[in-house]
Amino acid sequence: MNLTEQAAAKACCAELYQSDLARLVFGDTLHPGGLGLTNRLGRLMAIHPGDWVADLASGRGSSALAMSRVFHCNVIGVEFGAVAVTQARDSALESNASGACFVRGDAEYIPLRSGRFDAVFSECSISLFSDKPATVRQIADLLRPGGRFGLSDVALDTGSLPSELDGTLGQLLCMTNALDVQGYQELLRDGGLDLVHSEDASGEIIKTLDEVESKLAAFLAFQRMSGAVVEESQLTRSPELVAKVREMVSAEKLGYWLFVGEKRL
């Protein structure tokens, strides 16, 4: 994929995550576990008051704002989607969150100063990046010696993604380019980070699926009641697709994991 194609893919992905459908299905956090798992990741990264933290692919800013509020740290969110950045800045102003700010930029080509950050985190985003090793090397470069990178993401056994999920729903669930658990661990090590923690949080996927299933069912019912034409698509097939995802989680082919890597001294 050339640079033009990559830019088009990222714009499409950003539009998808800024869409009303994404907000309807996932709310503001856009990842399993919500802010509870965000705070868990913050504790694992050992964030202290006054630390400088970067949130890569920060979306509408919910996690960055929560991290700043809970740990009394300074957070810079980097997000590709212009609408999401505007919403994040508005939220920061409304909540008087002086410890969080947001910039528009590509999290695969991070527009931040090297060696400045005590911690960097990314939730349900690295799985979507086209050049994961290059991104992790940049993250290591951002960190001070001893700084930590917190990653939460979908883990998928190699070759186990069904063709029917290789589309909008699979992308919304961060499945289309996800690695397996060993793949993420090797990604951090090869990027110059010592793996200090791995944690299985796969139960959060089931909770997310429960919410997705009920919200999509309500959305489709409303569409039909309003007289809208509902064409056959992945959206209308959502019940069977969600059931397929459940089967994959039960079979331990699909999970959600937290990883923390520390920059070598």
PDB file of C-alpha atoms in Angstrom:
ATOM      1  CA  MET A   1       0.000   0.000   0.000  1.00  0.00           C
ATOM      2  CA  ASN A   2       1.498   3.349  -1.048  1.00  0.00           C
ATOM      3  CA  LEU A   3       1.260   6.584   0.956  1.00  0.00           C
ATOM      4  CA  THR A   4      -1.795   7.809  -0.951  1.00  0.00           C
ATOM      5  CA  GLU A   5      -3.638   4.561  -0.332  1.00  0.00           C
ATOM      6  CA  GLN A   6      -2.612   4.615   3.345  1.00  0.00           C
ATOM      7  CA  ALA A   7      -3.930   8.162   3.744  1.00  0.00           C
ATOM      8  CA  ALA A   8      -7.233   7.196   2.114  1.00  0.00           C
ATOM      9  CA  ALA A   9      -7.551   4.145   4.383  1.00  0.00           C
ATOM     10  CA  LYS A  10      -6.894   6.231   7.499  1.00  0.00           C
ATOM     11  CA  ALA A  11      -9.410   8.862   6.440  1.00  0.00           C
ATOM     12  CA  CYS A  12     -11.990   6.125   5.911  1.00  0.00           C
ATOM     13  CA  CYS A  13     -11.185   4.583   9.301  1.00  0.00           C
ATOM     14  CA  ALA A  14     -11.387   7.958  11.053  1.00  0.00           C
ATOM     15  CA  GLU A  15     -14.755   8.629   9.420  1.00  0.00           C
ATOM     16  CA  LEU A  16     -16.016   5.250  10.581  1.00  0.00           C
ATOM     17  CA  TYR A  17     -15.010   5.886  14.196  1.00  0.00           C
ATOM     18  CA  GLN A  18     -16.489   9.395  14.104  1.00  0.00           C
ATOM     19  CA  SER A  19     -19.776   8.063  12.772  1.00  0.00           C
ATOM     20  CA  ASP A  20     -23.078   8.028  14.630  1.00  0.00           C
ATOM     21  CA  LEU A  21     -23.096   4.244  14.270  1.00  0.00           C
ATOM     22  CA  ALA A  22     -19.796   3.901  16.163  1.00  0.00           C
ATOM     23  CA  ARG A  23     -21.050   6.194  18.897  1.00  0.00           C
ATOM     24  CA  LEU A  24     -24.362   4.356  19.083  1.00  0.00           C
ATOM     25  CA  VAL A  25     -22.655   0.996  19.407  1.00  0.00           C
ATOM     26  CA  PHE A  26     -19.670   1.815  21.622  1.00  0.00           C
ATOM     27  CA  GLY A  27     -20.421   5.138  23.293  1.00  0.00           C
ATOM     28  CA  ASP A  28     -17.508   7.516  23.738  1.00  0.00           C
ATOM     29  CA  THR A  29     -14.694   5.155  24.746  1.00  0.00           C
ATOM     30  CA  LEU A  30     -14.720   2.949  21.603  1.00  0.00           C
ATOM     31  CA  HIS A  31     -12.957   0.030  23.277  1.00  0.00           C
ATOM     32  CA  PRO A  32     -13.829  -2.920  25.550  1.00  0.00           C
ATOM     33  CA  GLY A  33     -13.661  -2.257  29.269  1.00  0.00           C
ATOM     34  CA  GLY A  34     -14.386   1.457  29.002  1.00  0.00           C
ATOM     35  CA  LEU A  35     -12.691   3.905  31.345  1.00  0.00           C
ATOM     36  CA  GLY A  36     -12.302   1.230  34.022  1.00  0.00           C
ATOM     37  CA  LEU A  37      -9.784  -0.566  31.819  1.00  0.00           C
ATOM     38  CA  THR A  38      -8.188   2.768  30.900  1.00  0.00           C
ATOM     39  CA  ASN A  39      -7.541   3.438  34.580  1.00  0.00           C
ATOM     40  CA  ARG A  40      -6.199  -0.090  35.004  1.00  0.00           C
ATOM     41  CA  LEU A  41      -3.730   0.589  32.191  1.00  0.00           C
ATOM     42  CA  GLY A  42      -2.710   3.852  33.871  1.00  0.00           C
ATOM     43  CA  ARG A  43      -1.915   2.031  37.111  1.00  0.00           C
ATOM     44  CA  LEU A  44       0.105  -0.590  35.254  1.00  0.00           C
ATOM     45  CA  MET A  45       2.109   2.195  33.601  1.00  0.00           C
ATOM     46  CA  ALA A  46       2.792   3.613  37.094  1.00  0.00           C
ATOM     47  CA  ILE A  47       1.751   7.142  36.109  1.00  0.00           C
ATOM     48  CA  HIS A  48       2.492   9.795  38.735  1.00  0.00           C
ATOM     49  CA  PRO A  49       1.139  13.320  39.241  1.00  0.00           C
ATOM     50  CA  GLY A  50       2.809  15.751  36.870  1.00  0.00           C
ATOM     51  CA  ASP A  51       3.926  13.061  34.400  1.00  0.00           C
ATOM     52  CA  TRP A  52       3.702  13.704  30.674  1.00  0.00           C
ATOM     53  CA  VAL A  53       1.603  11.117  28.855  1.00  0.00           C
ATOM     54  CA  ALA A  54       0.664  10.662  25.175  1.00  0.00           C
ATOM     55  CA  ASP A  55      -2.574   9.017  24.036  1.00  0.00           C
ATOM     56  CA  LEU A  56      -2.219   7.748  20.462  1.00  0.00           C
ATOM     57  CA  ALA A  57      -5.405   7.587  18.366  1.00  0.00           C
ATOM     58  CA  SER A  58      -7.213   9.430  21.163  1.00  0.00           C
ATOM     59  CA  GLY A  59     -10.626   9.626  19.463  1.00  0.00           C
ATOM     60  CA  ARG A  60     -13.043  11.991  21.180  1.00  0.00           C
ATOM     61  CA  GLY A  61     -10.706  12.315  24.136  1.00  0.00           C
ATOM     62  CA  SER A  62     -12.562  10.342  26.810  1.00  0.00           C
ATOM     63  CA  SER A  63      -9.557   8.256  27.853  1.00  0.00           C
ATOM     64  CA  ALA A  64      -7.099  11.168  27.794  1.00  0.00           C
ATOM     65  CA  LEU A  65      -9.417  13.292  29.930  1.00  0.00           C
ATOM     66  CA  ALA A  66      -9.969  10.433  32.378  1.00  0.00           C
ATOM     67  CA  MET A  67      -6.245   9.692  32.614  1.00  0.00           C
ATOM     68  CA  SER A  68      -5.478  13.341  33.314  1.00  0.00           C
ATOM     69  CA  ARG A  69      -8.236  13.588  35.919  1.00  0.00           C
ATOM     70  CA  VAL A  70      -7.500  10.339  37.773  1.00  0.00           C
ATOM     71  CA  PHE A  71      -3.690  10.490  37.800  1.00  0.00           C
ATOM     72  CA  HIS A  72      -3.262  14.295  37.834  1.00  0.00           C
ATOM     73  CA  CYS A  73      -0.931  14.088  34.859  1.00  0.00           C
ATOM     74  CA  ASN A  74      -0.544  15.996  31.598  1.00  0.00           C
ATOM     75  CA  VAL A  75      -1.941  14.173  28.556  1.00  0.00           C
ATOM     76  CA  ILE A  76      -1.521  15.010  24.885  1.00  0.00           C
ATOM     77  CA  GLY A  77      -3.966  13.189  22.621  1.00  0.00           C
ATOM     78  CA  VAL A  78      -3.064  12.565  18.982  1.00  0.00           C
ATOM     79  CA  GLU A  79      -5.980  11.819  16.640  1.00  0.00           C
ATOM     80  CA  PHE A  80      -6.284  11.628  12.839  1.00  0.00           C
ATOM     81  CA  GLY A  81      -9.982  12.540  12.628  1.00  0.00           C
ATOM     82  CA  ALA A  82     -10.618  16.293  12.527  1.00  0.00           C
ATOM     83  CA  VAL A  83     -14.159  15.996  13.912  1.00  0.00           C
ATOM     84  CA  ALA A  84     -12.982  13.846  16.807  1.00  0.00           C
ATOM     85  CA  VAL A  85     -10.218  16.339  17.682  1.00  0.00           C
ATOM     86  CA  THR A  86     -12.739  19.191  17.741  1.00  0.00           C
ATOM     87  CA  GLN A  87     -15.057  17.170  19.985  1.00  0.00           C
ATOM     88  CA  ALA A  88     -12.163  16.292  22.314  1.00  0.00           C
ATOM     89  CA  ARG A  89     -11.125  19.938  22.622  1.00  0.00           C
ATOM     90  CA  ASP A  90     -14.718  20.953  23.320  1.00  0.00           C
ATOM     91  CA  SER A  91     -14.974  18.297  26.030  1.00  0.00           C
ATOM     92  CA  ALA A  92     -11.746  19.534  27.618  1.00  0.00           C
ATOM     93  CA  LEU A  93     -13.093  23.085  27.692  1.00  0.00           C
ATOM     94  CA  GLU A  94     -16.462  22.027  29.088  1.00  0.00           C
ATOM     95  CA  SER A  95     -14.840  20.021  31.882  1.00  0.00           C
ATOM     96  CA  ASN A  96     -12.163  22.647  32.545  1.00  0.00           C
ATOM     97  CA  ALA A  97      -9.498  19.977  32.029  1.00  0.00           C
ATOM     98  CA  SER A  98      -6.285  21.983  31.919  1.00  0.00           C
ATOM     99  CA  GLY A  99      -4.146  18.836  32.009  1.00  0.00           C
ATOM    100  CA  ALA A 100      -5.287  17.497  28.641  1.00  0.00           C
ATOM    101  CA  CYS A 101      -4.833  18.867  25.136  1.00  0.00           C
ATOM    102  CA  PHE A 102      -5.414  17.425  21.679  1.00  0.00           C
ATOM    103  CA  VAL A 103      -3.613  17.711  18.352  1.00  0.00           C
ATOM    104  CA  ARG A 104      -4.570  16.445  14.935  1.00  0.00           C
ATOM    105  CA  GLY A 105      -1.957  14.084  13.585  1.00  0.00           C
ATOM    106  CA  ASP A 106      -1.171  10.599  12.353  1.00  0.00           C
ATOM    107  CA  ALA A 107      -0.410   8.231  15.244  1.00  0.00           C
ATOM    108  CA  GLU A 108       1.754   6.188  12.856  1.00  0.00           C
ATOM    109  CA  TYR A 109       3.952   9.251  12.248  1.00  0.00           C
ATOM    110  CA  ILE A 110       3.773  10.753  15.717  1.00  0.00           C
ATOM    111  CA  PRO A 111       4.076  14.580  15.727  1.00  0.00           C
ATOM    112  CA  LEU A 112       5.559  14.797  19.246  1.00  0.00           C
ATOM    113  CA  ARG A 113       9.017  15.449  20.690  1.00  0.00           C
ATOM    114  CA  SER A 114      11.352  12.520  21.321  1.00  0.00           C
ATOM    115  CA  GLY A 115      12.367  11.652  24.871  1.00  0.00           C
ATOM    116  CA  ARG A 116       9.688  13.866  26.410  1.00  0.00           C
ATOM    117  CA  PHE A 117       7.160  11.388  27.780  1.00  0.00           C
ATOM    118  CA  ASP A 118       6.936   9.338  30.951  1.00  0.00           C
ATOM    119  CA  ALA A 119       4.216   7.145  29.441  1.00  0.00           C
ATOM    120  CA  VAL A 120       2.445   6.505  26.146  1.00  0.00           C
ATOM    121  CA  PHE A 121      -0.717   4.493  25.702  1.00  0.00           C
ATOM    122  CA  SER A 122      -2.933   3.320  22.869  1.00  0.00           C
ATOM    123  CA  GLU A 123      -6.270   1.546  23.184  1.00  0.00           C
ATOM    124  CA  CYS A 124      -7.714  -0.692  20.463  1.00  0.00           C
ATOM    125  CA  SER A 125      -5.711   1.151  17.792  1.00  0.00           C
ATOM    126  CA  ILE A 126      -2.330  -0.501  17.174  1.00  0.00           C
ATOM    127  CA  SER A 127      -4.187  -3.470  15.657  1.00  0.00           C
ATOM    128  CA  LEU A 128      -5.377  -1.154  12.870  1.00  0.00           C
ATOM    129  CA  PHE A 129      -1.958   0.310  12.000  1.00  0.00           C
ATOM    130  CA  SER A 130      -0.326  -0.764   8.749  1.00  0.00           C
ATOM    131  CA  ASP A 131       3.291  -0.698  10.025  1.00  0.00           C
ATOM    132  CA  LYS A 132       3.107  -1.742  13.648  1.00  0.00           C
ATOM    133  CA  PRO A 133       6.873  -2.272  14.196  1.00  0.00           C
ATOM    134  CA  ALA A 134       7.696   1.235  12.937  1.00  0.00           C
ATOM    135  CA  THR A 135       5.014   2.717  15.209  1.00  0.00           C
ATOM    136  CA  VAL A 136       6.352   0.946  18.298  1.00  0.00           C
ATOM    137  CA  ARG A 137       9.905   2.104  17.512  1.00  0.00           C
ATOM    138  CA  GLN A 138       8.587   5.674  17.387  1.00  0.00           C
ATOM    139  CA  ILE A 139       6.799   5.146  20.691  1.00  0.00           C
ATOM    140  CA  ALA A 140      10.027   3.920  22.297  1.00  0.00           C
ATOM    141  CA  ASP A 141      11.725   7.046  20.939  1.00  0.00           C
ATOM    142  CA  LEU A 142       9.075   9.249  22.594  1.00  0.00           C
ATOM    143  CA  LEU A 143       9.695   7.725  26.006  1.00  0.00           C
ATOM    144  CA  ARG A 144      12.278   8.718  28.560  1.00  0.00           C
ATOM    145  CA  PRO A 145      14.491   5.845  29.787  1.00  0.00           C
ATOM    146  CA  GLY A 146      12.327   3.778  32.108  1.00  0.00           C
ATOM    147  CA  GLY A 147       9.142   5.214  30.598  1.00  0.00           C
ATOM    148  CA  ARG A 148       6.308   2.835  29.861  1.00  0.00           C
ATOM    149  CA  PHE A 149       4.054   2.065  26.912  1.00  0.00           C
ATOM    150  CA  GLY A 150       0.589   0.703  27.713  1.00  0.00           C
ATOM    151  CA  LEU A 151      -1.246  -1.166  24.978  1.00  0.00           C
ATOM    152  CA  SER A 152      -4.750  -2.600  25.141  1.00  0.00           C
ATOM    153  CA  ASP A 153      -6.019  -4.329  22.047  1.00  0.00           C
ATOM    154  CA  VAL A 154      -7.822  -7.199  20.418  1.00  0.00           C
ATOM    155  CA  ALA A 155      -5.745 -10.372  20.146  1.00  0.00           C
ATOM    156  CA  LEU A 156      -6.695 -12.745  17.345  1.00  0.00           C
ATOM    157  CA  ASP A 157      -5.263 -16.146  16.497  1.00  0.00           C
ATOM    158  CA  THR A 158      -3.547 -16.073  13.119  1.00  0.00           C
ATOM    159  CA  GLY A 159      -5.870 -17.021  10.260  1.00  0.00           C
ATOM    160  CA  SER A 160      -8.980 -17.292  12.437  1.00  0.00           C
ATOM    161  CA  LEU A 161     -10.899 -14.218  11.210  1.00  0.00           C
ATOM    162  CA  PRO A 162     -13.971 -15.403   9.239  1.00  0.00           C
ATOM    163  CA  SER A 163     -14.513 -13.702   5.886  1.00  0.00           C
ATOM    164  CA  GLU A 164     -17.917 -12.418   6.997  1.00  0.00           C
ATOM    165  CA  LEU A 165     -16.214 -10.371   9.742  1.00  0.00           C
ATOM    166  CA  ASP A 166     -13.583  -8.898   7.446  1.00  0.00           C
ATOM    167  CA  GLY A 167     -15.575  -5.700   6.968  1.00  0.00           C
ATOM    168  CA  THR A 168     -17.264  -2.866   8.862  1.00  0.00           C
ATOM    169  CA  LEU A 169     -18.111  -4.811  12.027  1.00  0.00           C
ATOM    170  CA  GLY A 170     -14.673  -6.428  12.125  1.00  0.00           C
ATOM    171  CA  GLN A 171     -13.061  -3.017  11.770  1.00  0.00           C
ATOM    172  CA  LEU A 172     -15.260  -1.493  14.480  1.00  0.00           C
ATOM    173  CA  LEU A 173     -14.195  -4.362  16.760  1.00  0.00           C
ATOM    174  CA  CYS A 174     -10.487  -3.827  15.868  1.00  0.00           C
ATOM    175  CA  MET A 175     -10.242  -7.368  14.470  1.00  0.00           C
ATOM    176  CA  THR A 176      -9.233  -6.951  10.846  1.00  0.00           C
ATOM    177  CA  ASN A 177      -5.441  -6.623  11.361  1.00  0.00           C
ATOM    178  CA  ALA A 178      -5.036  -7.754  14.969  1.00  0.00           C
ATOM    179  CA  LEU A 179      -2.069  -9.853  16.123  1.00  0.00           C
ATOM    180  CA  ASP A 180      -2.082 -12.836  18.447  1.00  0.00           C
ATOM    181  CA  VAL A 181      -0.821 -12.495  22.040  1.00  0.00           C
ATOM    182  CA  GLN A 182       2.702 -13.591  21.181  1.00  0.00           C
ATOM    183  CA  GLY A 183       2.723 -11.184  18.253  1.00  0.00           C
ATOM    184  CA  TYR A 184       2.063  -8.192  20.516  1.00  0.00           C
ATOM    185  CA  GLN A 185       4.675  -9.336  23.022  1.00  0.00           C
ATOM    186  CA  GLU A 186       7.284  -9.678  20.289  1.00  0.00           C
ATOM    187  CA  LEU A 187       6.220  -6.328  18.839  1.00  0.00           C
ATOM    188  CA  LEU A 188       7.104  -4.566  22.095  1.00  0.00           C
ATOM    189  CA  ARG A 189      10.373  -6.430  22.590  1.00  0.00           C
ATOM    190  CA  ASP A 190      11.519  -5.863  19.013  1.00  0.00           C
ATOM    191  CA  GLY A 191      10.647  -2.171  19.356  1.00  0.00           C
ATOM    192  CA  GLY A 192      13.106  -1.657  22.206  1.00  0.00           C
ATOM    193  CA  LEU A 193      10.815  -2.253  25.186  1.00  0.00           C
ATOM    194  CA  ASP A 194      11.060  -4.804  27.981  1.00  0.00           C
ATOM    195  CA  LEU A 195       7.724  -6.539  28.492  1.00  0.00           C
ATOM    196  CA  VAL A 196       6.761  -6.023  32.154  1.00  0.00           C
ATOM    197  CA  HIS A 197       3.099  -7.045  32.142  1.00  0.00           C
ATOM    198  CA  SER A 198       0.569  -9.028  30.084  1.00  0.00           C
ATOM    199  CA  GLU A 199      -3.028  -9.382  31.218  1.00  0.00           C
ATOM    200  CA  ASP A 200      -6.013 -11.184  29.760  1.00  0.00           C
ATOM    201  CA  ALA A 201      -9.109  -8.965  29.807  1.00  0.00           C
ATOM    202  CA  SER A 202     -11.110 -11.020  27.308  1.00  0.00           C
ATOM    203  CA  GLY A 203     -14.203 -11.011  29.507  1.00  0.00           C
ATOM    204  CA  GLU A 204     -14.635  -7.373  28.527  1.00  0.00           C
ATOM    205  CA  ILE A 205     -15.368  -8.448  24.949  1.00  0.00           C
ATOM    206  CA  ILE A 206     -18.413 -10.403  26.125  1.00  0.00           C
ATOM    207  CA  LYS A 207     -19.694  -7.338  27.987  1.00  0.00           C
ATOM    208  CA  THR A 208     -19.122  -5.253  24.862  1.00  0.00           C
ATOM    209  CA  LEU A 209     -20.950  -7.804  22.708  1.00  0.00           C
ATOM    210  CA  ASP A 210     -23.932  -7.713  25.072  1.00  0.00           C
ATOM    211  CA  GLU A 211     -24.127  -3.944  24.634  1.00  0.00           C
ATOM    212  CA  VAL A 212     -23.497  -4.075  20.871  1.00  0.00           C
ATOM    213  CA  GLU A 213     -26.205  -6.696  20.384  1.00  0.00           C
ATOM    214  CA  SER A 214     -28.887  -4.777  22.269  1.00  0.00           C
ATOM    215  CA  LYS A 215     -28.007  -1.405  20.707  1.00  0.00           C
ATOM    216  CA  LEU A 216     -27.895  -2.735  17.161  1.00  0.00           C
ATOM    217  CA  ALA A 217     -31.184  -4.578  17.659  1.00  0.00           C
ATOM    218  CA  ALA A 218     -32.813  -1.378  18.910  1.00  0.00           C
ATOM    219  CA  PHE A 219     -31.340   0.602  16.016  1.00  0.00           C
ATOM    220  CA  LEU A 220     -32.605  -1.843  13.391  1.00  0.00           C
ATOM    221  CA  ALA A 221     -36.031  -2.017  15.034  1.00  0.00           C
ATOM    222  CA  PHE A 222     -36.273   1.772  14.970  1.00  0.00           C
ATOM    223  CA  GLN A 223     -35.238   1.828  11.314  1.00  0.00           C
ATOM    224  CA  ARG A 224     -37.986  -0.626  10.398  1.00  0.00           C
ATOM    225  CA  MET A 225     -40.627   1.137  12.513  1.00  0.00           C
ATOM    226  CA  SER A 226     -39.786   4.469  10.896  1.00  0.00           C
ATOM    227  CA  GLY A 227     -40.371   2.987   7.452  1.00  0.00           C
ATOM    228  CA  ALA A 228     -36.726   3.285   6.383  1.00  0.00           C
ATOM    229  CA  VAL A 229     -35.513   0.803   3.781  1.00  0.00           C
ATOM    230  CA  VAL A 230     -33.065  -1.542   5.526  1.00  0.00           C
ATOM    231  CA  GLU A 231     -30.970  -3.266   2.878  1.00  0.00           C
ATOM    232  CA  GLU A 232     -29.140  -6.524   3.453  1.00  0.00           C
ATOM    233  CA  SER A 233     -25.713  -5.664   4.859  1.00  0.00           C
ATOM    234  CA  GLN A 234     -23.355  -6.514   7.715  1.00  0.00           C
ATOM    235  CA  LEU A 235     -25.517  -4.259   9.860  1.00  0.00           C
ATOM    236  CA  THR A 236     -28.684  -6.259   9.235  1.00  0.00           C
ATOM    237  CA  ARG A 237     -26.732  -9.474   9.756  1.00  0.00           C
ATOM    238  CA  SER A 238     -25.354  -8.200  13.067  1.00  0.00           C
ATOM    239  CA  PRO A 239     -27.044 -10.835  15.303  1.00  0.00           C
ATOM    240  CA  GLU A 240     -25.385 -13.749  13.509  1.00  0.00           C
ATOM    241  CA  LEU A 241     -22.066 -11.877  13.294  1.00  0.00           C
ATOM    242  CA  VAL A 242     -22.114 -11.057  17.003  1.00  0.00           C
ATOM    243  CA  ALA A 243     -22.872 -14.730  17.701  1.00  0.00           C
ATOM    244  CA  LYS A 244     -19.840 -15.656  15.606  1.00  0.00           C
ATOM    245  CA  VAL A 245     -17.636 -13.350  17.653  1.00  0.00           C
ATOM    246  CA  ARG A 246     -18.965 -14.949  20.852  1.00  0.00           C
ATOM    247  CA  GLU A 247     -18.002 -18.372  19.519  1.00  0.00           C
ATOM    248  CA  MET A 248     -14.477 -17.137  18.804  1.00  0.00           C
ATOM    249  CA  VAL A 249     -14.076 -15.744  22.328  1.00  0.00           C
ATOM    250  CA  SER A 250     -15.384 -19.000  23.840  1.00  0.00           C
ATOM    251  CA  ALA A 251     -12.946 -20.976  21.691  1.00  0.00           C
ATOM    252  CA  GLU A 252     -10.113 -18.637  22.842  1.00  0.00           C
ATOM    253  CA  LYS A 253      -9.384 -17.625  19.265  1.00  0.00           C
ATOM    254  CA  LEU A 254     -10.262 -14.019  20.073  1.00  0.00           C
ATOM    255  CA  GLY A 255      -9.430 -12.023  23.174  1.00  0.00           C
ATOM    256  CA  TYR A 256      -8.654  -8.606  24.589  1.00  0.00           C
ATOM    257  CA  TRP A 257      -5.323  -8.073  26.318  1.00  0.00           C
ATOM    258  CA  LEU A 258      -3.316  -5.431  28.147  1.00  0.00           C
ATOM    259  CA  PHE A 259       0.441  -5.194  27.616  1.00  0.00           C
ATOM    260  CA  VAL A 260       2.973  -2.877  29.218  1.00  0.00           C
ATOM    261  CA  GLY A 261       6.499  -2.379  27.955  1.00  0.00           C
ATOM    262  CA  GLU A 262       9.262  -0.376  29.616  1.00  0.00           C
ATOM    263  CA  LYS A 263      11.960   1.512  27.724  1.00  0.00           C
ATOM    264  CA  ARG A 264      15.379   0.068  28.380  1.00  0.00           C
ATOM    265  CA  LEU A 265      17.761   2.211  30.419  1.00  0.00           C
TER     266      LEU A 265
END
